[in-house]
Structures are given as structure tokens and as C-alpha cells.
Short mmCIF file of C-alpha atoms in Angstrom, two decimals:
data_model
loop_
_atom_site.label_atom_id
_atom_site.label_comp_id
_atom_site.label_asym_id
_atom_site.label_seq_id
_atom_site.Cartn_x
_atom_site.Cartn_y
_atom_site.Cartn_z
CA UNK A 1 106.90 131.73 21.37
CA UNK A 2 106.73 135.54 21.05
CA UNK A 3 109.57 137.09 22.91
CA UNK A 4 109.94 140.64 24.19
CA UNK A 5 111.24 143.22 21.45
CA UNK A 6 114.13 143.92 23.74
CA UNK A 7 114.97 140.15 23.93
CA UNK A 8 114.90 139.88 20.17
CA UNK A 9 117.23 142.91 19.90
CA UNK A 10 119.54 141.33 22.28
CA UNK A 11 119.70 138.03 20.71
CA UNK A 12 120.08 139.40 17.21
CA UNK A 13 122.95 141.82 18.49
CA UNK A 14 124.65 138.74 20.14
CA UNK A 15 124.39 136.87 16.88
CA UNK A 16 125.93 139.71 14.84
CA UNK A 17 128.98 139.50 16.94
CA UNK A 18 129.72 136.11 15.42
CA UNK A 19 132.94 136.16 13.54
CA UNK A 20 135.96 133.93 12.86
CA UNK A 21 137.50 135.20 16.05
CA UNK A 22 134.35 134.57 18.10
CA UNK A 23 133.02 131.20 17.26
CA UNK A 24 129.95 129.34 18.77
CA UNK A 25 131.18 127.29 21.85
CA UNK A 26 127.89 125.93 23.11
CA UNK A 27 124.64 124.86 21.36
CA UNK A 28 121.61 124.26 23.46
CA UNK A 29 118.62 123.05 21.69
CA UNK A 30 119.80 124.77 18.45
CA UNK A 31 120.55 128.15 20.25
CA UNK A 32 124.25 129.23 20.03
CA UNK A 33 126.38 130.72 22.77
CA UNK A 34 129.42 132.47 21.57
CA UNK A 35 132.72 132.20 23.20
CA UNK A 36 132.65 135.86 24.07
CA UNK A 37 129.40 135.51 26.07
CA UNK A 38 130.65 132.44 27.97
CA UNK A 39 133.72 134.29 28.76
CA UNK A 40 131.91 137.50 29.93
CA UNK A 41 129.98 135.23 32.69
CA UNK A 42 132.82 133.07 33.48
CA UNK A 43 135.33 135.95 34.18
CA UNK A 44 132.70 138.06 36.14
CA UNK A 45 131.50 135.10 38.29
CA UNK A 46 134.68 133.32 39.02
CA UNK A 47 136.42 136.35 40.53
CA UNK A 48 136.39 136.36 44.32
CA UNK A 49 134.36 133.12 44.53
CA UNK A 50 134.60 129.38 44.92
CA UNK A 51 134.58 129.11 41.15
CA UNK A 52 138.32 130.09 41.07
CA UNK A 53 138.74 126.45 42.60
CA UNK A 54 136.69 124.81 39.89
CA UNK A 55 138.00 123.69 36.51
CA UNK A 56 136.72 125.24 33.43
CA UNK A 57 134.85 122.06 32.49
CA UNK A 58 132.91 122.23 35.85
CA UNK A 59 131.95 125.73 35.25
CA UNK A 60 130.65 124.92 31.75
CA UNK A 61 128.28 122.44 33.31
CA UNK A 62 127.18 125.10 35.77
CA UNK A 63 126.61 127.61 32.93
CA UNK A 64 124.50 124.89 30.82
CA UNK A 65 122.45 124.48 33.79
CA UNK A 66 121.88 128.16 34.11
CA UNK A 67 120.97 128.46 30.29
CA UNK A 68 118.55 125.44 30.52
CA UNK A 69 116.72 127.04 33.52
CA UNK A 70 116.52 130.35 31.61
CA UNK A 71 115.12 128.40 28.58
CA UNK A 72 112.65 126.83 30.74
CA UNK A 73 111.50 130.27 31.73
CA UNK A 74 111.16 131.39 28.25
CA UNK A 75 109.19 128.29 27.45
CA UNK A 76 106.82 129.14 30.24
CA UNK A 77 106.38 132.68 28.73
CA UNK A 78 107.80 134.53 31.65
CA UNK A 79 109.82 136.78 29.43
CA UNK A 80 106.58 138.06 27.80
CA UNK A 81 105.20 139.33 31.17
CA UNK A 82 104.71 143.12 31.16
CA UNK A 83 106.12 143.54 34.57
CA UNK A 84 109.30 141.74 33.35
CA UNK A 85 109.68 143.66 30.37
CA UNK A 86 109.22 146.98 32.24
CA UNK A 87 111.90 145.99 34.84
CA UNK A 88 114.30 144.91 32.10
CA UNK A 89 113.84 148.23 30.07
CA UNK A 90 114.16 150.30 33.22
CA UNK A 91 117.49 148.46 34.07
CA UNK A 92 119.00 149.12 30.56
CA UNK A 93 117.68 152.77 30.65
CA UNK A 94 119.71 153.09 33.96
CA UNK A 95 122.69 151.45 32.63
CA UNK A 96 123.06 153.44 29.29
CA UNK A 97 123.21 156.79 31.10
CA UNK A 98 127.08 156.57 31.31
CA UNK A 99 127.18 155.70 27.70
CA UNK A 100 125.25 158.72 26.56
CA UNK A 101 127.41 161.59 28.03
CA UNK A 102 130.91 162.82 27.86
CA UNK A 103 132.28 161.46 31.06
CA UNK A 104 135.39 163.77 31.14
CA UNK A 105 133.07 167.04 30.87
CA UNK A 106 130.54 165.54 33.48
CA UNK A 107 133.26 164.79 36.09
CA UNK A 108 134.80 168.32 35.62
CA UNK A 109 131.41 169.69 36.49
CA UNK A 110 131.11 167.40 39.40
CA UNK A 111 134.43 168.61 40.74
CA UNK A 112 133.34 171.98 40.38
CA UNK A 113 130.17 171.48 42.59
CA UNK A 114 132.24 169.41 44.99
CA UNK A 115 134.72 172.22 45.44
CA UNK A 116 131.92 174.80 45.67
CA UNK A 117 130.19 172.58 48.37
CA UNK A 118 133.35 172.89 50.40
CA UNK A 119 133.82 176.59 49.92
CA UNK A 120 130.15 177.24 50.77
CA UNK A 121 130.54 175.13 53.92
CA UNK A 122 128.04 172.72 52.41
CA UNK A 123 130.26 169.72 52.72
CA UNK A 124 129.37 166.59 54.32
CA UNK A 125 126.16 165.71 55.90
CA UNK A 126 123.93 167.22 58.75
CA UNK A 127 121.88 165.31 61.26
CA UNK A 128 118.51 167.39 61.49
CA UNK A 129 115.36 167.09 63.54
CA UNK A 130 112.60 169.66 62.52
CA UNK A 131 109.21 170.71 63.60
CA UNK A 132 107.33 170.96 60.34
CA UNK A 133 103.75 172.02 59.57
CA UNK A 134 102.61 171.26 55.84
CA UNK A 135 100.90 174.21 54.14
CA UNK A 136 99.07 173.43 50.96
CA UNK A 137 99.10 176.00 47.98
CA UNK A 138 95.62 176.96 48.70
CA UNK A 139 95.98 177.21 52.32
CA UNK A 140 93.31 179.80 53.76
CA UNK A 141 94.54 183.00 55.50
CA UNK A 142 92.89 181.65 58.84
CA UNK A 143 94.70 178.45 58.70
CA UNK A 144 97.98 180.31 57.82
CA UNK A 145 97.69 182.61 60.78
CA UNK A 146 96.87 179.79 63.14
CA UNK A 147 99.88 177.77 62.05
CA UNK A 148 102.11 180.69 62.37
CA UNK A 149 100.81 181.50 65.90
CA UNK A 150 101.35 177.85 66.93
CA UNK A 151 104.81 177.66 65.44
CA UNK A 152 105.78 181.04 67.01
CA UNK A 153 104.68 179.65 70.51
CA UNK A 154 106.78 176.44 69.99
CA UNK A 155 109.82 178.56 69.24
CA UNK A 156 109.35 180.80 72.23
CA UNK A 157 109.16 177.63 74.43
CA UNK A 158 112.37 176.08 72.63
CA UNK A 159 114.37 179.24 73.28
CA UNK A 160 113.88 178.81 77.03
CA UNK A 161 114.18 175.14 76.83
CA UNK A 162 116.91 174.19 74.25
CA UNK A 163 117.50 170.56 74.95
CA UNK A 164 117.12 167.53 72.76
CA UNK A 165 114.40 166.12 74.88
CA UNK A 166 112.24 169.26 74.74
CA UNK A 167 112.70 169.45 71.19
CA UNK A 168 111.70 165.93 70.55
CA UNK A 169 108.57 166.32 72.67
CA UNK A 170 107.56 169.29 70.59
CA UNK A 171 108.31 167.48 67.40
CA UNK A 172 106.23 164.42 68.67
CA UNK A 173 103.31 166.78 69.45
CA UNK A 174 103.26 169.25 66.74
CA UNK A 175 105.07 168.27 63.73
CA UNK A 176 103.90 166.53 60.73
CA UNK A 177 107.28 164.93 60.29
CA UNK A 178 108.48 163.21 63.37
CA UNK A 179 111.66 161.57 62.26
CA UNK A 180 115.23 162.94 62.27
CA UNK A 181 117.26 162.45 59.18
CA UNK A 182 120.75 162.94 57.65
CA UNK A 183 120.85 165.52 54.57
CA UNK A 184 123.56 166.70 52.32
CA UNK A 185 123.72 169.34 49.76
CA UNK A 186 121.08 169.20 46.67
CA UNK A 187 118.70 167.02 48.69
CA UNK A 188 116.37 169.73 50.12
CA UNK A 189 114.97 172.96 48.91
CA UNK A 190 117.33 175.71 48.86
CA UNK A 191 115.49 177.57 51.73
CA UNK A 192 116.02 174.66 54.07
CA UNK A 193 119.68 174.31 52.88
CA UNK A 194 120.35 177.85 53.52
CA UNK A 195 119.23 177.60 57.11
CA UNK A 196 120.47 174.08 58.05
CA UNK A 197 124.00 174.72 56.67
CA UNK A 198 124.30 177.93 58.64
CA UNK A 199 123.61 176.42 62.10
CA UNK A 200 126.13 174.82 64.49
CA UNK A 201 125.51 171.59 66.05
CA UNK A 202 122.89 172.04 68.83
CA UNK A 203 121.52 175.39 67.34
CA UNK A 204 117.72 175.88 66.59
CA UNK A 205 116.60 178.08 63.66
CA UNK A 206 113.91 180.69 63.76
CA UNK A 207 110.72 179.64 62.00
CA UNK A 208 111.05 179.79 58.19
CA UNK A 209 109.26 178.90 55.09
CA UNK A 210 109.96 176.63 52.38
CA UNK A 211 107.57 175.65 49.35
CA UNK A 212 106.29 172.71 51.54
CA UNK A 213 105.34 174.46 54.62
CA UNK A 214 106.82 176.13 57.66
CA UNK A 215 109.86 174.73 59.80
CA UNK A 216 111.86 174.97 62.94
CA UNK A 217 115.00 172.93 62.51
CA UNK A 218 117.78 171.74 64.98
CA UNK A 219 121.07 170.48 64.00
CA UNK A 220 121.98 167.18 65.91
CA UNK A 221 125.38 166.44 64.29
CA UNK A 222 127.52 166.67 61.36
CA UNK A 223 129.77 164.41 59.12
CA UNK A 224 132.62 165.51 56.99
CA UNK A 225 132.40 165.09 53.19
CA UNK A 226 134.07 161.84 51.85
CA UNK A 227 136.69 161.99 49.23
CA UNK A 228 135.65 163.29 45.75
CA UNK A 229 136.04 159.70 44.17
CA UNK A 230 133.82 158.45 46.76
CA UNK A 231 130.91 160.83 46.05
CA UNK A 232 131.58 161.65 42.51
CA UNK A 233 128.73 159.67 40.99
CA UNK A 234 126.17 160.70 43.51
CA UNK A 235 127.07 164.33 42.72
CA UNK A 236 126.52 163.78 39.08
CA UNK A 237 123.15 162.06 39.72
CA UNK A 238 121.94 165.03 41.91
CA UNK A 239 123.36 167.68 39.62
CA UNK A 240 121.43 166.37 36.72
CA UNK A 241 118.19 166.14 38.79
CA UNK A 242 118.33 169.65 40.47
CA UNK A 243 120.08 171.85 37.59
CA UNK A 244 119.31 169.99 34.41
CA UNK A 245 122.95 170.93 33.48
CA UNK A 246 123.78 168.79 30.43
CA UNK A 247 127.42 169.98 29.28
CA UNK A 248 128.50 166.49 29.32
CA UNK A 249 125.80 165.49 26.98
CA UNK A 250 125.96 168.46 24.66
CA UNK A 251 129.83 167.60 24.26
CA UNK A 252 129.03 164.00 23.65
CA UNK A 253 126.37 164.94 21.04
CA UNK A 254 129.03 167.13 19.15
CA UNK A 255 131.45 164.09 19.11
CA UNK A 256 128.53 161.96 17.76
CA UNK A 257 127.65 164.37 14.90
CA UNK A 258 131.25 163.94 13.58
CA UNK A 259 131.21 160.26 13.97
CA UNK A 260 127.70 159.78 12.21
CA UNK A 261 128.45 162.42 9.63
CA UNK A 262 125.65 164.49 10.87
CA UNK A 263 124.66 166.79 7.64
CA UNK A 264 122.28 169.66 8.14
CA UNK A 265 120.17 171.02 5.15
CA UNK A 266 120.53 174.75 5.42
CA UNK A 267 117.63 175.52 3.19
CA UNK A 268 115.27 173.25 4.94
CA UNK A 269 116.35 174.55 8.31
CA UNK A 270 115.92 178.21 7.13
CA UNK A 271 112.52 177.16 5.88
CA UNK A 272 111.53 175.66 9.16
CA UNK A 273 112.60 178.60 11.14
CA UNK A 274 110.89 181.18 9.00
CA UNK A 275 107.67 179.51 8.29
CA UNK A 276 107.52 177.22 11.38
CA UNK A 277 107.17 174.01 9.36
CA UNK A 278 108.73 172.04 6.53
CA UNK A 279 108.28 168.72 4.89
CA UNK A 280 111.80 168.47 3.73
CA UNK A 281 114.80 166.69 5.18
CA UNK A 282 116.39 168.60 7.91
CA UNK A 283 119.49 166.60 8.37
CA UNK A 284 120.94 163.14 8.01
CA UNK A 285 122.98 160.87 10.16
CA UNK A 286 124.98 157.99 8.52
CA UNK A 287 122.70 158.66 5.49
CA UNK A 288 119.47 158.31 7.54
CA UNK A 289 117.12 161.15 6.74
CA UNK A 290 115.18 163.15 9.65
CA UNK A 291 112.47 165.23 8.17
CA UNK A 292 110.04 168.11 9.06
CA UNK A 293 107.23 165.61 9.77
CA UNK A 294 109.29 163.83 12.43
CA UNK A 295 110.23 167.27 13.84
CA UNK A 296 106.45 168.15 14.04
CA UNK A 297 105.70 165.11 16.19
CA UNK A 298 108.69 166.04 18.50
CA UNK A 299 107.52 169.69 18.71
CA UNK A 300 104.10 168.71 20.05
CA UNK A 301 105.54 167.28 23.05
CA UNK A 302 108.17 170.09 23.58
CA UNK A 303 106.80 173.60 24.04
CA UNK A 304 109.43 176.10 23.09
CA UNK A 305 110.33 178.45 20.32
CA UNK A 306 111.32 176.72 17.01
CA UNK A 307 115.07 177.28 17.35
CA UNK A 308 114.79 175.68 20.71
CA UNK A 309 112.74 172.92 19.49
CA UNK A 310 115.06 172.13 16.58
CA UNK A 311 118.08 172.13 18.95
CA UNK A 312 116.29 169.58 21.19
CA UNK A 313 115.08 167.56 18.13
CA UNK A 314 118.60 167.20 16.87
CA UNK A 315 119.94 166.29 20.26
CA UNK A 316 117.36 163.52 20.86
CA UNK A 317 117.73 162.08 17.25
CA UNK A 318 121.39 161.76 17.77
CA UNK A 319 121.26 160.21 21.13
CA UNK A 320 118.48 157.83 20.09
CA UNK A 321 120.57 156.69 16.88
CA UNK A 322 123.55 156.17 19.35
CA UNK A 323 121.15 154.28 21.87
CA UNK A 324 120.14 152.07 19.02
CA UNK A 325 123.80 151.18 18.32
CA UNK A 326 125.15 150.96 21.74
CA UNK A 327 125.14 147.06 21.99
CA UNK A 328 126.91 146.66 18.73
CA UNK A 329 129.64 149.18 19.75
CA UNK A 330 129.91 147.79 23.38
CA UNK A 331 129.36 144.10 23.41
CA UNK A 332 130.08 144.10 27.16
CA UNK A 333 126.71 146.45 27.45
CA UNK A 334 124.93 143.78 25.56
CA UNK A 335 126.24 141.03 27.70
CA UNK A 336 125.16 143.24 30.94
CA UNK A 337 121.73 143.51 29.83
CA UNK A 338 121.55 139.77 28.83
CA UNK A 339 122.97 138.74 32.19
CA UNK A 340 120.36 140.90 34.02
CA UNK A 341 117.55 139.32 31.82
CA UNK A 342 118.66 135.87 32.32
CA UNK A 343 119.03 136.37 36.20
CA UNK A 344 115.44 137.80 36.34
CA UNK A 345 114.17 134.82 34.48
CA UNK A 346 116.12 132.57 36.46
CA UNK A 347 114.59 134.06 39.88
CA UNK A 348 110.93 133.71 38.45
CA UNK A 349 111.20 130.25 37.14
CA UNK A 350 113.02 128.98 40.39
CA UNK A 351 110.35 130.49 42.47
CA UNK A 352 107.78 129.13 40.39
CA UNK A 353 109.23 125.59 40.06
CA UNK A 354 110.94 125.04 43.42
CA UNK A 355 110.61 127.75 46.01
CA UNK A 356 107.02 127.77 46.44
CA UNK A 357 106.67 124.10 46.61
CA UNK A 358 109.63 123.78 49.00
CA UNK A 359 107.81 126.02 51.22
CA UNK A 360 104.21 124.79 51.10
CA UNK A 361 104.35 121.25 50.14
CA UNK A 362 103.71 119.70 53.54
CA UNK A 363 103.08 116.16 52.09
CA UNK A 364 106.38 116.31 50.16
CA UNK A 365 108.31 117.64 53.35
CA UNK A 366 106.94 114.81 55.46
CA UNK A 367 107.75 112.10 52.92
CA UNK A 368 111.25 113.54 52.36
CA UNK A 369 111.84 113.65 56.18
CA UNK A 370 110.51 110.05 56.74
CA UNK A 371 112.84 108.81 53.91
CA UNK A 372 115.88 110.66 55.13
CA UNK A 373 115.30 110.57 59.01
CA UNK A 374 118.71 109.23 59.71
CA UNK A 375 120.16 112.67 58.23
CA UNK A 376 118.64 114.59 61.20
CA UNK A 377 119.82 112.69 64.15
CA UNK A 378 121.77 114.65 66.69
CA UNK A 379 125.31 113.80 67.71
CA UNK A 380 124.33 114.62 71.29
CA UNK A 381 120.86 113.66 73.01
CA UNK A 382 118.58 116.63 73.53
CA UNK A 383 115.66 117.15 75.98
CA UNK A 384 112.25 117.46 74.66
CA UNK A 385 109.99 118.88 77.13
CA UNK A 386 108.81 121.64 79.46
CA UNK A 387 110.42 123.54 82.32
CA UNK A 388 108.17 124.78 85.09
CA UNK A 389 109.10 127.53 87.45
CA UNK A 390 106.45 127.44 90.32
CA UNK A 391 105.58 129.31 93.31
CA UNK A 392 105.36 126.44 95.69
CA UNK A 393 106.58 122.69 95.64
CA UNK A 394 102.99 121.67 95.83
CA UNK A 395 101.99 123.47 92.59
CA UNK A 396 105.18 122.03 90.90
CA UNK A 397 104.01 118.55 91.83
CA UNK A 398 100.23 119.18 90.91
CA UNK A 399 101.32 120.71 87.55
CA UNK A 400 103.71 117.79 86.59
CA UNK A 401 100.93 115.20 87.27
CA UNK A 402 98.41 117.20 85.39
CA UNK A 403 100.34 117.46 82.35
CA UNK A 404 101.38 113.84 82.10
CA UNK A 405 97.91 112.85 80.93
CA UNK A 406 97.70 115.57 78.15
CA UNK A 407 99.39 115.80 74.72
CA UNK A 408 102.49 118.06 74.51
CA UNK A 409 100.90 120.45 72.20
CA UNK A 410 98.26 121.30 74.86
CA UNK A 411 100.69 121.86 77.86
CA UNK A 412 101.23 125.64 77.31
CA UNK A 413 97.32 126.28 77.30
CA UNK A 414 96.64 123.95 80.11
CA UNK A 415 99.02 125.75 82.23
CA UNK A 416 97.50 129.07 81.27
CA UNK A 417 93.79 128.04 81.94
CA UNK A 418 94.50 126.03 85.12
CA UNK A 419 97.27 127.58 87.03
CA UNK A 420 97.66 131.15 85.58
CA UNK A 421 94.07 132.06 85.26
CA UNK A 422 94.10 134.38 88.32
CA UNK A 423 95.53 137.66 88.74
CA UNK A 424 98.63 136.09 90.33
CA UNK A 425 100.26 133.51 88.01
CA UNK A 426 101.55 130.46 89.67
CA UNK A 427 103.89 129.05 87.09
CA UNK A 428 106.36 130.44 84.46
CA UNK A 429 107.27 127.95 81.71
CA UNK A 430 109.66 127.18 78.76
CA UNK A 431 108.91 124.51 76.35
CA UNK A 432 110.91 123.27 73.48
CA UNK A 433 113.81 120.85 72.50
CA UNK A 434 116.92 121.84 74.31
CA UNK A 435 120.46 120.94 73.79
CA UNK A 436 123.15 121.37 76.28
CA UNK A 437 123.73 124.98 77.22
CA UNK A 438 120.32 126.10 75.89
CA UNK A 439 118.70 126.30 79.26
CA UNK A 440 120.45 126.29 82.57
CA UNK A 441 117.63 124.45 84.44
CA UNK A 442 117.53 121.70 81.95
CA UNK A 443 121.40 121.53 82.21
CA UNK A 444 120.84 121.10 86.04
CA UNK A 445 117.82 118.71 86.23
CA UNK A 446 118.22 116.56 83.08
CA UNK A 447 121.90 116.56 82.12
CA UNK A 448 123.19 117.07 85.62
CA UNK A 449 125.87 119.47 84.44
CA UNK A 450 125.01 122.87 86.19
CA UNK A 451 123.79 124.02 89.52
CA UNK A 452 121.02 126.51 88.65
CA UNK A 453 119.61 129.52 90.81
CA UNK A 454 116.06 129.34 91.36
CA UNK A 455 113.86 132.01 89.82
CA UNK A 456 112.95 134.72 92.25
CA UNK A 457 109.21 134.53 92.97
CA UNK A 458 108.92 131.13 91.29
CA UNK A 459 111.70 129.17 93.39
CA UNK A 460 110.43 125.61 92.66
CA UNK A 461 111.48 124.25 89.33
CA UNK A 462 110.30 120.99 87.72
CA UNK A 463 110.88 119.32 84.34
CA UNK A 464 108.65 116.99 82.21
CA UNK A 465 109.75 115.42 78.98
CA UNK A 466 112.24 112.98 77.56
CA UNK A 467 115.68 112.68 76.04
CA UNK A 468 115.58 112.21 72.40
CA UNK A 469 118.35 111.38 69.70
CA UNK A 470 116.70 113.02 66.87
CA UNK A 471 113.58 114.87 65.74
CA UNK A 472 110.29 112.95 66.09
CA UNK A 473 108.50 115.23 63.74
CA UNK A 474 109.61 116.97 60.71
CA UNK A 475 108.33 120.32 62.08
CA UNK A 476 111.11 120.23 64.66
CA UNK A 477 113.76 120.44 61.98
CA UNK A 478 111.58 122.40 59.40
CA UNK A 479 114.13 125.15 58.58
CA UNK A 480 116.88 123.01 57.51
CA UNK A 481 114.43 120.52 56.03
CA UNK A 482 113.11 123.07 53.71
CA UNK A 483 116.55 123.87 52.57
CA UNK A 484 117.32 120.19 51.90
CA UNK A 485 114.08 119.45 50.23
CA UNK A 486 114.55 122.75 47.98
CA UNK A 487 118.04 121.18 46.87
CA UNK A 488 116.30 117.79 46.18
CA UNK A 489 113.44 119.39 43.96
CA UNK A 490 116.05 121.37 42.11
CA UNK A 491 118.20 118.30 41.43
CA UNK A 492 115.02 116.48 40.09
CA UNK A 493 114.18 119.62 38.03
CA UNK A 494 117.66 119.83 36.66
CA UNK A 495 117.69 116.12 35.82
CA UNK A 496 114.58 116.64 33.68
CA UNK A 497 115.78 119.59 31.89
CA UNK A 498 119.01 117.65 31.08
CA UNK A 499 117.25 114.68 29.81
CA UNK A 500 114.97 116.79 27.54
CA UNK A 501 117.66 118.91 26.13
CA UNK A 502 120.15 118.61 23.38
CA UNK A 503 123.51 120.20 24.44
CA UNK A 504 126.42 120.30 22.28
CA UNK A 505 129.95 121.66 23.54
CA UNK A 506 132.65 122.61 21.15
CA UNK A 507 135.69 121.23 22.99
CA UNK A 508 138.19 122.90 20.78
CA UNK A 509 136.69 126.21 21.36
CA UNK A 510 136.45 125.64 25.08
CA UNK A 511 140.28 125.11 25.19
CA UNK A 512 140.60 128.78 23.83
CA UNK A 513 138.62 130.42 26.67
CA UNK A 514 140.76 133.29 27.83
CA UNK A 515 143.62 132.04 25.74
CA UNK A 516 143.18 133.55 22.12
#
């Protein structure tokens, strides 16, 4: 079966880690699992979970079950679906960002921005309400004047009526944005930030413009900025998004150039800069040649001067080369991606094989309930019936007599059409299966445990139904039944997978887990 390119790369890279100090521990249908892979999953999953109470042998069985399900997903071709491949690739791209930058330099940049936020009084978060009118780039002068006049009128009104309720009413009536929100630095346009961070709690701004439109804002509250360690990663993410500062990446590329023996060809580079093109080799990385032809393809997608294009091409080439070697350099990265991939496949195959059927197989649910009915008996009897709160004693008696001749599933409609059809309803009702404490009137009239106060305007209460020791229909316990049926189906599926698979476990290698 054809696998995704990324899957093939992952499996090949895992296999390259094989060495005398990392032997094969498990073989499932001829596919090897190295000790290092097992240790990664075992150590990650056991911490802070019930697995700490399980023996290593028991976890091995859980791990084998997990891998068999993943194998079933592969056999079903779920790893070839375009959406799956896209999601896996996006996860890896997100994951490798921290591997493709100089963390020390990046954190220094983040610290600088953090301190600057505090110095500029832009630390923390601000709770904002705003009256906003969107203005497109091609707005007509007439529309612009009308909008300005409307906003000015609103502002004059708010100057005389500066209350939260007045602002909310104006926001509901005039604003294109009707929700309040919390914002922090680097989230909104600079014009918006300049205004919001200059206001005190309760203050209202004058009308002002941003590239999106015209605003009046009110500050509803503030929160102090958390510690640097808490917000560090978020600042790094926003910094790169807003300012495209890449000192960390540049510093990292310089380190990689030394590691991969970056060797520029001065003659070819001079030819490129003076003539705008070349067919020669521009530089090598670990002996791999990067030519003018490859540069020309890059330059077509990167409009700039030749020197700037060359700088971008070199950086991209170095980072791409590092990207291609990440799983070899960092085995844990390989296993992180592999873990995500396997869990995605597990979710999809479980939904396909188990979850859909557990939710929709009414025949199977009924059959399972009939076979295991004794599992759903209650420790204490319950009352299955209806509670009628009536306007008069006569109505209560009539309703009770009327319902005795009808099926239970018709009771509610019968009351609605017969006794509550007029403008003044004569009965309030509650129908269901009641245990002690669920309904004070059932406790009083059925279980004789509580004196219930009559309902105002419906003071005459009657009940109709019977005590039951267990559910008469599987729908009464549907929620817990679905969970039990799910486990039953999964057990049956797992038995089939185990029966059809060849599993070999090297017990000598197993003894060395976390002890080598």
C-alpha cells in the first residue's frame, strides 16, 4: 500500500537509528519497533497516569494493541487521505520552528520587547468595548461624511452619558462589532493600541481611524502582565508575526554554515551580482552543490535586488538542509511526529470501526441490553411515571383516569391537547424515571419520605406510574449503554486484530528498558 511521503521518511529515519545500543524490541507483522521508540512512548505516557501502577509487561500489551490499531488504519488507507497528510505536515511545520532558530538570541529579543512593553505602559491586558464602523478602501466621500457625522453624534451623546449601559446601547445600535474583548500589545493596529493604552479604566476615546475603519473605544478593565517566563513564547510568536525580526534565525543560520561547511564560490557569486544570472555553483553545503539555476527558480518568487535575493536563497537553502536532517539529529523530534501521526490514525480508525457503530447501531444496542439486562438493575427502586400539578382536584382525577388508557409515550401530548389547549393551562407536568431525591412530590406521594408544598396556582398534585427495579427499555439507560457497547465492540475488534497478527517481543531487550 502506498504511504505518505512523510510517513516513509519517518519510518526510514526511525530505522536508521538502529544500532547495537538500540535493538529491535518488538516486531509486529514483520515491522520493527526499536527500544528507543518504545521508551519514548512508555516514559511519556506513564508519568502522572495510571500507567505508573502497571507493570512494564502490562504496558507492552497496551502498546502492542495501540500499534495494531494504527496498522489497521494504514491497511485501510487512512494515512493516504489528503486531509490527514495536510494535518500531519502542518503539525511538523509548527513543531520544527523551535529547531530552526537560535533560542538564546530569540529569548533576548523577547525580553527586550517585554521590558519595552512595561516601559511604554503597554503591559498586561485591556478589556475594551468599541463602537466601530467598517470603512472599505474604496469608500465614497458621501459615505465617509455620513459615517463621520454619525460617529460624531454618538460621541457627543456619550460625553454627556458616560455609563456602561449607555455605551452598550450605542454599541448594539450603531457598531459593526458588538462584542467586548481583551487585548494586549501587538494584537491590534498601532493606531488602536496608541489610543487604548493611553486611556484609564472608564474613559472614552475621541473618534479615531485605523486601516479598518473608525472607532470610539471605552476601557472597561485592565490586567497586569504575567511574568516573563509565562508570556515569553507568546511574545516570540507575535514578534515574528508583526515585525518579521529574525535575528534568532540569522544567528542560527551562521552556526549551521560552520556545521555544514558552507563554502561560497566567489567567482560565481560575483558573476551573479554583476550579470544577474549564472549557471555555475554558487556554494556548497556538506559537499552538496547549489547552482545558479536553483537560484533563478527561487528569485522568481522573491522580488528584490539580486544581493537580497542571494541572501534569501542562502538562508533558505541552509534551513531547508537542516530541516531535512532534523529527525536524524533529534530522534525525539522524529518520535514526536510519529506519535502525532499514530494518534491521528488511531482516532480515525476508532471512529470508523467503533464510535459510529456504538452511536447508531440500534439493533446491536438492543441486543446487548437484552443480554446484559442484569447489569442495569438499580440498587434502589425508582418510580417511572408522571407527576401532575392541577388547578382543581376534579381536574387531577380526570387527568389520571384519562391517561390510564393511553401509552406512556402519548401522555404529554394528551395533556397538552386535552387540558392545556385553552389560554389558561390546567396542568403542569413532569414525566420520567425518578429516584429518591429527584422530585420532592414523588418523594412525598410515592416513597412517603417528604412533605411537599403544593405548587402555587396548581395546588392539587397526583402521580401515575409504577415502581421499577430496572429499565424496561434500553433507551432509558442509553448513555451508559453506549459506553458499555463501545467497550464491547472495541474488545471484539481487538481480539480480531490480535488473532490475525504475528507479534514477537524480545524479552531480553524488554528487561533493559530504562536500564541501559
